[in-house]
Amino acid sequence: MFVKFIYIILIILAATAVAVGDVLLKKASGYTNFSHFLKSPWIIFAALLYLFSIIVFSYIFFSGVQLINVGIVQLILYALIIVGSGVLFFNEKLTIVKMIGVALGVTAVILMNL
């Protein structure tokens, strides 16, 4: 039971790392020079977050643990972080149509895992 809890925590951390990495990539997209883009601290930190998530997801996948419900939580957490960061950090507007789209996406993930 404790081991499964550790796996769940690792998956949540890895999903958060992917979402934060995506946000950092968007932050770094303001660079117009490709060499400056690659040297950006945003890109370097995003790459480290992606590497962490790849290691965690690979380890859990190859360990054979059945954590289907955690996959649902991972996708929903990712969506919330991405949408929330867009609103908070990039001044994106969350219109009714976008909220419906997010709700439909979350509903689709849940339905596909029933």
mmCIF file of N, CA and C in Angstrom:
data_model
loop_
_atom_site.group_PDB
_atom_site.id
_atom_site.type_symbol
_atom_site.label_atom_id
_atom_site.label_comp_id
_atom_site.label_asym_id
_atom_site.label_seq_id
_atom_site.Cartn_x
_atom_site.Cartn_y
_atom_site.Cartn_z
ATOM 1 N N MET A 1 0.825 -1.197 0.000
ATOM 2 C CA MET A 1 0.000 0.000 0.000
ATOM 3 C C MET A 1 0.871 1.264 0.000
ATOM 4 N N PHE A 2 1.920 1.257 0.828
ATOM 5 C CA PHE A 2 2.806 2.414 0.904
ATOM 6 C C PHE A 2 3.531 2.635 -0.418
ATOM 7 N N VAL A 3 3.931 1.534 -1.072
ATOM 8 C CA VAL A 3 4.636 1.644 -2.354
ATOM 9 C C VAL A 3 3.722 2.272 -3.405
ATOM 10 N N LYS A 4 2.461 1.869 -3.417
ATOM 11 C CA LYS A 4 1.518 2.442 -4.380
ATOM 12 C C LYS A 4 1.341 3.945 -4.125
ATOM 13 N N PHE A 5 1.325 4.332 -2.858
ATOM 14 C CA PHE A 5 1.222 5.752 -2.510
ATOM 15 C C PHE A 5 2.427 6.526 -3.045
ATOM 16 N N ILE A 6 3.612 5.942 -2.930
ATOM 17 C CA ILE A 6 4.828 6.575 -3.456
ATOM 18 C C ILE A 6 4.713 6.740 -4.973
ATOM 19 N N TYR A 7 4.214 5.695 -5.664
ATOM 20 C CA TYR A 7 4.024 5.786 -7.115
ATOM 21 C C TYR A 7 3.060 6.917 -7.474
ATOM 22 N N ILE A 8 1.993 7.034 -6.715
ATOM 23 C CA ILE A 8 1.005 8.087 -6.980
ATOM 24 C C ILE A 8 1.639 9.467 -6.819
ATOM 25 N N ILE A 9 2.388 9.646 -5.748
ATOM 26 C CA ILE A 9 3.071 10.928 -5.522
ATOM 27 C C ILE A 9 4.050 11.219 -6.659
ATOM 28 N N LEU A 10 4.802 10.202 -7.084
ATOM 29 C CA LEU A 10 5.758 10.388 -8.180
ATOM 30 C C LEU A 10 5.059 10.782 -9.476
ATOM 31 N N ILE A 11 3.922 10.153 -9.756
ATOM 32 C CA ILE A 11 3.182 10.478 -10.981
ATOM 33 C C ILE A 11 2.656 11.910 -10.925
ATOM 34 N N ILE A 12 2.153 12.314 -9.775
ATOM 35 C CA ILE A 12 1.664 13.690 -9.633
ATOM 36 C C ILE A 12 2.810 14.680 -9.815
ATOM 37 N N LEU A 13 3.970 14.382 -9.228
ATOM 38 C CA LEU A 13 5.139 15.255 -9.398
ATOM 39 C C LEU A 13 5.592 15.303 -10.855
ATOM 40 N N ALA A 14 5.592 14.146 -11.518
ATOM 41 C CA ALA A 14 6.019 14.102 -12.920
ATOM 42 C C ALA A 14 5.042 14.855 -13.817
ATOM 43 N N ALA A 15 3.749 14.706 -13.564
ATOM 44 C CA ALA A 15 2.752 15.436 -14.358
ATOM 45 C C ALA A 15 2.893 16.936 -14.144
ATOM 46 N N THR A 16 3.134 17.322 -12.914
ATOM 47 C CA THR A 16 3.349 18.736 -12.616
ATOM 48 C C THR A 16 4.609 19.239 -13.310
ATOM 49 N N ALA A 17 5.653 18.413 -13.331
ATOM 50 C CA ALA A 17 6.905 18.795 -13.996
ATOM 51 C C ALA A 17 6.689 19.027 -15.487
ATOM 52 N N VAL A 18 5.901 18.166 -16.129
ATOM 53 C CA VAL A 18 5.618 18.337 -17.559
ATOM 54 C C VAL A 18 4.846 19.637 -17.794
ATOM 55 N N ALA A 19 3.837 19.882 -16.975
ATOM 56 C CA ALA A 19 3.034 21.095 -17.150
ATOM 57 C C ALA A 19 3.871 22.351 -16.924
ATOM 58 N N VAL A 20 4.679 22.346 -15.880
ATOM 59 C CA VAL A 20 5.527 23.512 -15.608
ATOM 60 C C VAL A 20 6.564 23.673 -16.721
ATOM 61 N N GLY A 21 7.091 22.561 -17.227
ATOM 62 C CA GLY A 21 8.020 22.623 -18.356
ATOM 63 C C GLY A 21 7.384 23.262 -19.575
ATOM 64 N N ASP A 22 6.134 22.916 -19.843
ATOM 65 C CA ASP A 22 5.422 23.526 -20.969
ATOM 66 C C ASP A 22 5.226 25.028 -20.763
ATOM 67 N N VAL A 23 4.923 25.414 -19.532
ATOM 68 C CA VAL A 23 4.766 26.836 -19.224
ATOM 69 C C VAL A 23 6.094 27.567 -19.430
ATOM 70 N N LEU A 24 7.195 26.951 -19.008
ATOM 71 C CA LEU A 24 8.512 27.570 -19.186
ATOM 72 C C LEU A 24 8.869 27.707 -20.663
ATOM 73 N N LEU A 25 8.483 26.717 -21.470
ATOM 74 C CA LEU A 25 8.720 26.833 -22.912
ATOM 75 C C LEU A 25 7.965 28.019 -23.503
ATOM 76 N N LYS A 26 6.742 28.206 -23.044
ATOM 77 C CA LYS A 26 5.973 29.347 -23.542
ATOM 78 C C LYS A 26 6.629 30.651 -23.099
ATOM 79 N N LYS A 27 7.138 30.667 -21.877
ATOM 80 C CA LYS A 27 7.833 31.855 -21.373
ATOM 81 C C LYS A 27 9.073 32.147 -22.217
ATOM 82 N N ALA A 28 9.790 31.104 -22.616
ATOM 83 C CA ALA A 28 11.014 31.275 -23.403
ATOM 84 C C ALA A 28 10.730 31.584 -24.864
ATOM 85 N N SER A 29 9.506 31.435 -25.298
ATOM 86 C CA SER A 29 9.194 31.638 -26.718
ATOM 87 C C SER A 29 9.353 33.092 -27.155
ATOM 88 N N GLY A 30 9.564 33.992 -26.215
ATOM 89 C CA GLY A 30 9.761 35.391 -26.558
ATOM 90 C C GLY A 30 11.121 35.687 -27.158
ATOM 91 N N TYR A 31 12.051 34.743 -27.033
ATOM 92 C CA TYR A 31 13.381 34.943 -27.617
ATOM 93 C C TYR A 31 13.287 34.842 -29.138
ATOM 94 N N THR A 32 13.868 35.806 -29.822
ATOM 95 C CA THR A 32 13.833 35.782 -31.285
ATOM 96 C C THR A 32 15.077 35.141 -31.877
ATOM 97 N N ASN A 33 16.145 35.084 -31.123
ATOM 98 C CA ASN A 33 17.389 34.476 -31.577
ATOM 99 C C ASN A 33 17.442 33.037 -31.069
ATOM 100 N N PHE A 34 17.638 32.071 -31.976
ATOM 101 C CA PHE A 34 17.589 30.661 -31.600
ATOM 102 C C PHE A 34 18.680 30.293 -30.601
ATOM 103 N N SER A 35 19.873 30.841 -30.746
ATOM 104 C CA SER A 35 20.950 30.503 -29.807
ATOM 105 C C SER A 35 20.654 31.062 -28.417
ATOM 106 N N HIS A 36 20.050 32.242 -28.344
ATOM 107 C CA HIS A 36 19.637 32.782 -27.047
ATOM 108 C C HIS A 36 18.523 31.933 -26.444
ATOM 109 N N PHE A 37 17.633 31.468 -27.308
ATOM 110 C CA PHE A 37 16.532 30.601 -26.871
ATOM 111 C C PHE A 37 17.077 29.342 -26.208
ATOM 112 N N LEU A 38 18.063 28.704 -26.843
ATOM 113 C CA LEU A 38 18.619 27.463 -26.301
ATOM 114 C C LEU A 38 19.394 27.681 -25.006
ATOM 115 N N LYS A 39 19.957 28.870 -24.831
ATOM 116 C CA LYS A 39 20.725 29.181 -23.624
ATOM 117 C C LYS A 39 19.858 29.772 -22.512
ATOM 118 N N SER A 40 18.603 29.953 -22.796
ATOM 119 C CA SER A 40 17.690 30.551 -21.825
ATOM 120 C C SER A 40 17.568 29.676 -20.579
ATOM 121 N N PRO A 41 17.567 30.286 -19.395
ATOM 122 C CA PRO A 41 17.355 29.491 -18.180
ATOM 123 C C PRO A 41 15.991 28.813 -18.175
ATOM 124 N N TRP A 42 15.014 29.402 -18.878
ATOM 125 C CA TRP A 42 13.685 28.787 -18.961
ATOM 126 C C TRP A 42 13.777 27.442 -19.685
ATOM 127 N N ILE A 43 14.531 27.400 -20.774
ATOM 128 C CA ILE A 43 14.674 26.174 -21.563
ATOM 129 C C ILE A 43 15.454 25.126 -20.781
ATOM 130 N N ILE A 44 16.519 25.555 -20.138
ATOM 131 C CA ILE A 44 17.346 24.610 -19.378
ATOM 132 C C ILE A 44 16.529 23.984 -18.257
ATOM 133 N N PHE A 45 15.785 24.795 -17.515
ATOM 134 C CA PHE A 45 14.971 24.260 -16.430
ATOM 135 C C PHE A 45 13.849 23.378 -16.976
ATOM 136 N N ALA A 46 13.245 23.780 -18.092
ATOM 137 C CA ALA A 46 12.199 22.955 -18.707
ATOM 138 C C ALA A 46 12.763 21.600 -19.114
ATOM 139 N N ALA A 47 13.961 21.582 -19.692
ATOM 140 C CA ALA A 47 14.583 20.316 -20.100
ATOM 141 C C ALA A 47 14.833 19.420 -18.893
ATOM 142 N N LEU A 48 15.258 20.003 -17.785
ATOM 143 C CA LEU A 48 15.476 19.211 -16.569
ATOM 144 C C LEU A 48 14.163 18.644 -16.033
ATOM 145 N N LEU A 49 13.106 19.444 -16.097
ATOM 146 C CA LEU A 49 11.794 18.952 -15.662
ATOM 147 C C LEU A 49 11.307 17.818 -16.560
ATOM 148 N N TYR A 50 11.500 17.966 -17.873
ATOM 149 C CA TYR A 50 11.113 16.897 -18.798
ATOM 150 C C TYR A 50 11.914 15.628 -18.534
ATOM 151 N N LEU A 51 13.200 15.776 -18.285
ATOM 152 C CA LEU A 51 14.046 14.617 -17.996
ATOM 153 C C LEU A 51 13.561 13.900 -16.741
ATOM 154 N N PHE A 52 13.240 14.663 -15.706
ATOM 155 C CA PHE A 52 12.699 14.074 -14.480
ATOM 156 C C PHE A 52 11.422 13.293 -14.771
ATOM 157 N N SER A 53 10.511 13.893 -15.536
ATOM 158 C CA SER A 53 9.238 13.221 -15.816
ATOM 159 C C SER A 53 9.436 11.972 -16.667
ATOM 160 N N ILE A 54 10.362 12.010 -17.609
ATOM 161 C CA ILE A 54 10.643 10.822 -18.430
ATOM 162 C C ILE A 54 11.161 9.688 -17.562
ATOM 163 N N ILE A 55 12.061 9.993 -16.656
ATOM 164 C CA ILE A 55 12.612 8.966 -15.765
ATOM 165 C C ILE A 55 11.511 8.375 -14.891
ATOM 166 N N VAL A 56 10.683 9.223 -14.301
ATOM 167 C CA VAL A 56 9.611 8.741 -13.417
ATOM 168 C C VAL A 56 8.600 7.912 -14.193
ATOM 169 N N PHE A 57 8.108 8.441 -15.326
ATOM 170 C CA PHE A 57 7.111 7.702 -16.097
ATOM 171 C C PHE A 57 7.676 6.382 -16.613
ATOM 172 N N SER A 58 8.918 6.363 -17.050
ATOM 173 C CA SER A 58 9.539 5.122 -17.533
ATOM 174 C C SER A 58 9.663 4.104 -16.409
ATOM 175 N N TYR A 59 10.105 4.555 -15.256
ATOM 176 C CA TYR A 59 10.247 3.645 -14.112
ATOM 177 C C TYR A 59 8.905 3.025 -13.736
ATOM 178 N N ILE A 60 7.874 3.855 -13.655
ATOM 179 C CA ILE A 60 6.560 3.344 -13.267
ATOM 180 C C ILE A 60 5.995 2.433 -14.349
ATOM 181 N N PHE A 61 6.178 2.792 -15.610
ATOM 182 C CA PHE A 61 5.694 1.957 -16.709
ATOM 183 C C PHE A 61 6.354 0.582 -16.669
ATOM 184 N N PHE A 62 7.674 0.546 -16.515
ATOM 185 C CA PHE A 62 8.384 -0.728 -16.530
ATOM 186 C C PHE A 62 8.215 -1.517 -15.238
ATOM 187 N N SER A 63 7.755 -0.867 -14.171
ATOM 188 C CA SER A 63 7.506 -1.611 -12.933
ATOM 189 C C SER A 63 6.199 -2.394 -13.016
ATOM 190 N N GLY A 64 5.343 -2.056 -13.973
ATOM 191 C CA GLY A 64 4.117 -2.815 -14.200
ATOM 192 C C GLY A 64 2.988 -2.501 -13.241
ATOM 193 N N VAL A 65 3.074 -1.413 -12.527
ATOM 194 C CA VAL A 65 2.038 -1.050 -11.571
ATOM 195 C C VAL A 65 0.789 -0.591 -12.322
ATOM 196 N N GLN A 66 -0.368 -1.051 -11.874
ATOM 197 C CA GLN A 66 -1.639 -0.672 -12.487
ATOM 198 C C GLN A 66 -2.197 0.548 -11.760
ATOM 199 N N LEU A 67 -2.073 1.699 -12.365
ATOM 200 C CA LEU A 67 -2.515 2.951 -11.748
ATOM 201 C C LEU A 67 -3.377 3.745 -12.721
ATOM 202 N N ILE A 68 -4.409 3.118 -13.241
ATOM 203 C CA ILE A 68 -5.233 3.763 -14.262
ATOM 204 C C ILE A 68 -5.886 5.034 -13.723
ATOM 205 N N ASN A 69 -6.426 4.981 -12.513
ATOM 206 C CA ASN A 69 -7.079 6.170 -11.952
ATOM 207 C C ASN A 69 -6.102 7.322 -11.764
ATOM 208 N N VAL A 70 -4.862 6.992 -11.484
ATOM 209 C CA VAL A 70 -3.855 8.036 -11.333
ATOM 210 C C VAL A 70 -3.593 8.707 -12.674
ATOM 211 N N GLY A 71 -3.701 7.964 -13.764
ATOM 212 C CA GLY A 71 -3.561 8.551 -15.094
ATOM 213 C C GLY A 71 -4.610 9.616 -15.342
ATOM 214 N N ILE A 72 -5.811 9.371 -14.862
ATOM 215 C CA ILE A 72 -6.881 10.365 -14.983
ATOM 216 C C ILE A 72 -6.510 11.615 -14.193
ATOM 217 N N VAL A 73 -6.054 11.410 -12.969
ATOM 218 C CA VAL A 73 -5.651 12.538 -12.131
ATOM 219 C C VAL A 73 -4.512 13.312 -12.794
ATOM 220 N N GLN A 74 -3.572 12.583 -13.391
ATOM 221 C CA GLN A 74 -2.433 13.212 -14.063
ATOM 222 C C GLN A 74 -2.906 14.132 -15.183
ATOM 223 N N LEU A 75 -3.802 13.646 -16.026
ATOM 224 C CA LEU A 75 -4.282 14.454 -17.154
ATOM 225 C C LEU A 75 -5.080 15.672 -16.694
ATOM 226 N N ILE A 76 -5.908 15.478 -15.679
ATOM 227 C CA ILE A 76 -6.701 16.597 -15.169
ATOM 228 C C ILE A 76 -5.792 17.635 -14.517
ATOM 229 N N LEU A 77 -4.811 17.174 -13.732
ATOM 230 C CA LEU A 77 -3.858 18.086 -13.098
ATOM 231 C C LEU A 77 -3.089 18.878 -14.151
ATOM 232 N N TYR A 78 -2.643 18.190 -15.186
ATOM 233 C CA TYR A 78 -1.919 18.853 -16.273
ATOM 234 C C TYR A 78 -2.782 19.947 -16.905
ATOM 235 N N ALA A 79 -4.032 19.607 -17.218
ATOM 236 C CA ALA A 79 -4.931 20.578 -17.850
ATOM 237 C C ALA A 79 -5.151 21.790 -16.954
ATOM 238 N N LEU A 80 -5.350 21.552 -15.668
ATOM 239 C CA LEU A 80 -5.583 22.665 -14.750
ATOM 240 C C LEU A 80 -4.361 23.572 -14.634
ATOM 241 N N ILE A 81 -3.171 22.980 -14.582
ATOM 242 C CA ILE A 81 -1.953 23.786 -14.485
ATOM 243 C C ILE A 81 -1.760 24.617 -15.747
ATOM 244 N N ILE A 82 -1.954 24.004 -16.901
ATOM 245 C CA ILE A 82 -1.763 24.727 -18.161
ATOM 246 C C ILE A 82 -2.781 25.861 -18.309
ATOM 247 N N VAL A 83 -4.042 25.571 -18.059
ATOM 248 C CA VAL A 83 -5.076 26.606 -18.192
ATOM 249 C C VAL A 83 -4.865 27.697 -17.141
ATOM 250 N N GLY A 84 -4.594 27.285 -15.906
ATOM 251 C CA GLY A 84 -4.380 28.259 -14.835
ATOM 252 C C GLY A 84 -3.185 29.158 -15.082
ATOM 253 N N SER A 85 -2.094 28.582 -15.569
ATOM 254 C CA SER A 85 -0.905 29.401 -15.835
ATOM 255 C C SER A 85 -1.143 30.352 -17.007
ATOM 256 N N GLY A 86 -1.923 29.915 -17.979
ATOM 257 C CA GLY A 86 -2.259 30.809 -19.090
ATOM 258 C C GLY A 86 -3.011 32.033 -18.612
ATOM 259 N N VAL A 87 -3.930 31.814 -17.693
ATOM 260 C CA VAL A 87 -4.715 32.923 -17.155
ATOM 261 C C VAL A 87 -3.867 33.793 -16.225
ATOM 262 N N LEU A 88 -3.106 33.155 -15.324
ATOM 263 C CA LEU A 88 -2.362 33.905 -14.309
ATOM 264 C C LEU A 88 -1.105 34.596 -14.833
ATOM 265 N N PHE A 89 -0.343 33.902 -15.676
ATOM 266 C CA PHE A 89 0.965 34.419 -16.064
ATOM 267 C C PHE A 89 1.018 35.032 -17.463
ATOM 268 N N PHE A 90 0.094 34.633 -18.330
ATOM 269 C CA PHE A 90 0.154 35.101 -19.713
ATOM 270 C C PHE A 90 -1.056 35.949 -20.105
ATOM 271 N N ASN A 91 -1.860 36.310 -19.120
ATOM 272 C CA ASN A 91 -3.031 37.175 -19.323
ATOM 273 C C ASN A 91 -3.974 36.664 -20.403
ATOM 274 N N GLU A 92 -4.097 35.357 -20.515
ATOM 275 C CA GLU A 92 -5.049 34.788 -21.470
ATOM 276 C C GLU A 92 -6.445 34.848 -20.862
ATOM 277 N N LYS A 93 -7.414 35.039 -21.695
ATOM 278 C CA LYS A 93 -8.800 35.133 -21.239
ATOM 279 C C LYS A 93 -9.441 33.751 -21.266
ATOM 280 N N LEU A 94 -10.145 33.424 -20.196
ATOM 281 C CA LEU A 94 -10.842 32.146 -20.111
ATOM 282 C C LEU A 94 -12.314 32.399 -20.426
ATOM 283 N N THR A 95 -12.648 32.267 -21.699
ATOM 284 C CA THR A 95 -14.016 32.525 -22.147
ATOM 285 C C THR A 95 -14.897 31.318 -21.852
ATOM 286 N N ILE A 96 -16.171 31.500 -22.029
ATOM 287 C CA ILE A 96 -17.127 30.410 -21.833
ATOM 288 C C ILE A 96 -16.801 29.247 -22.765
ATOM 289 N N VAL A 97 -16.486 29.547 -24.007
ATOM 290 C CA VAL A 97 -16.166 28.497 -24.984
ATOM 291 C C VAL A 97 -14.935 27.710 -24.533
ATOM 292 N N LYS A 98 -13.918 28.404 -24.028
ATOM 293 C CA LYS A 98 -12.714 27.715 -23.553
ATOM 294 C C LYS A 98 -13.012 26.869 -22.320
ATOM 295 N N MET A 99 -13.848 27.385 -21.407
ATOM 296 C CA MET A 99 -14.219 26.607 -20.217
ATOM 297 C C MET A 99 -14.991 25.353 -20.613
ATOM 298 N N ILE A 100 -15.877 25.483 -21.581
ATOM 299 C CA ILE A 100 -16.620 24.318 -22.072
ATOM 300 C C ILE A 100 -15.648 23.322 -22.696
ATOM 301 N N GLY A 101 -14.671 23.817 -23.454
ATOM 302 C CA GLY A 101 -13.668 22.942 -24.056
ATOM 303 C C GLY A 101 -12.873 22.178 -23.018
ATOM 304 N N VAL A 102 -12.452 22.849 -21.955
ATOM 305 C CA VAL A 102 -11.714 22.181 -20.876
ATOM 306 C C VAL A 102 -12.603 21.141 -20.205
ATOM 307 N N ALA A 103 -13.840 21.510 -19.927
ATOM 308 C CA ALA A 103 -14.770 20.571 -19.289
ATOM 309 C C ALA A 103 -15.016 19.351 -20.174
ATOM 310 N N LEU A 104 -15.167 19.560 -21.474
ATOM 311 C CA LEU A 104 -15.362 18.432 -22.391
ATOM 312 C C LEU A 104 -14.119 17.547 -22.453
ATOM 313 N N GLY A 105 -12.945 18.165 -22.427
ATOM 314 C CA GLY A 105 -11.707 17.386 -22.433
ATOM 315 C C GLY A 105 -11.573 16.522 -21.194
ATOM 316 N N VAL A 106 -11.858 17.101 -20.032
ATOM 317 C CA VAL A 106 -11.792 16.340 -18.781
ATOM 318 C C VAL A 106 -12.839 15.233 -18.788
ATOM 319 N N THR A 107 -14.037 15.546 -19.265
ATOM 320 C CA THR A 107 -15.098 14.533 -19.357
ATOM 321 C C THR A 107 -14.679 13.395 -20.283
ATOM 322 N N ALA A 108 -14.051 13.720 -21.390
ATOM 323 C CA ALA A 108 -13.594 12.686 -22.329
ATOM 324 C C ALA A 108 -12.570 11.767 -21.682
ATOM 325 N N VAL A 109 -11.647 12.330 -20.928
ATOM 326 C CA VAL A 109 -10.635 11.508 -20.249
ATOM 327 C C VAL A 109 -11.301 10.560 -19.264
ATOM 328 N N ILE A 110 -12.252 11.070 -18.515
ATOM 329 C CA ILE A 110 -12.953 10.228 -17.537
ATOM 330 C C ILE A 110 -13.740 9.135 -18.242
ATOM 331 N N LEU A 111 -14.483 9.489 -19.293
ATOM 332 C CA LEU A 111 -15.293 8.501 -20.010
ATOM 333 C C LEU A 111 -14.440 7.419 -20.665
ATOM 334 N N MET A 112 -13.283 7.788 -21.182
ATOM 335 C CA MET A 112 -12.429 6.800 -21.848
ATOM 336 C C MET A 112 -11.800 5.824 -20.861
ATOM 337 N N ASN A 113 -11.825 6.161 -19.583
ATOM 338 C CA ASN A 113 -11.234 5.288 -18.579
ATOM 339 C C ASN A 113 -12.272 4.540 -17.762
ATOM 340 N N LEU A 114 -13.525 4.582 -18.185
ATOM 341 C CA LEU A 114 -14.576 3.824 -17.475
ATOM 342 C C LEU A 114 -14.554 2.374 -17.878
#
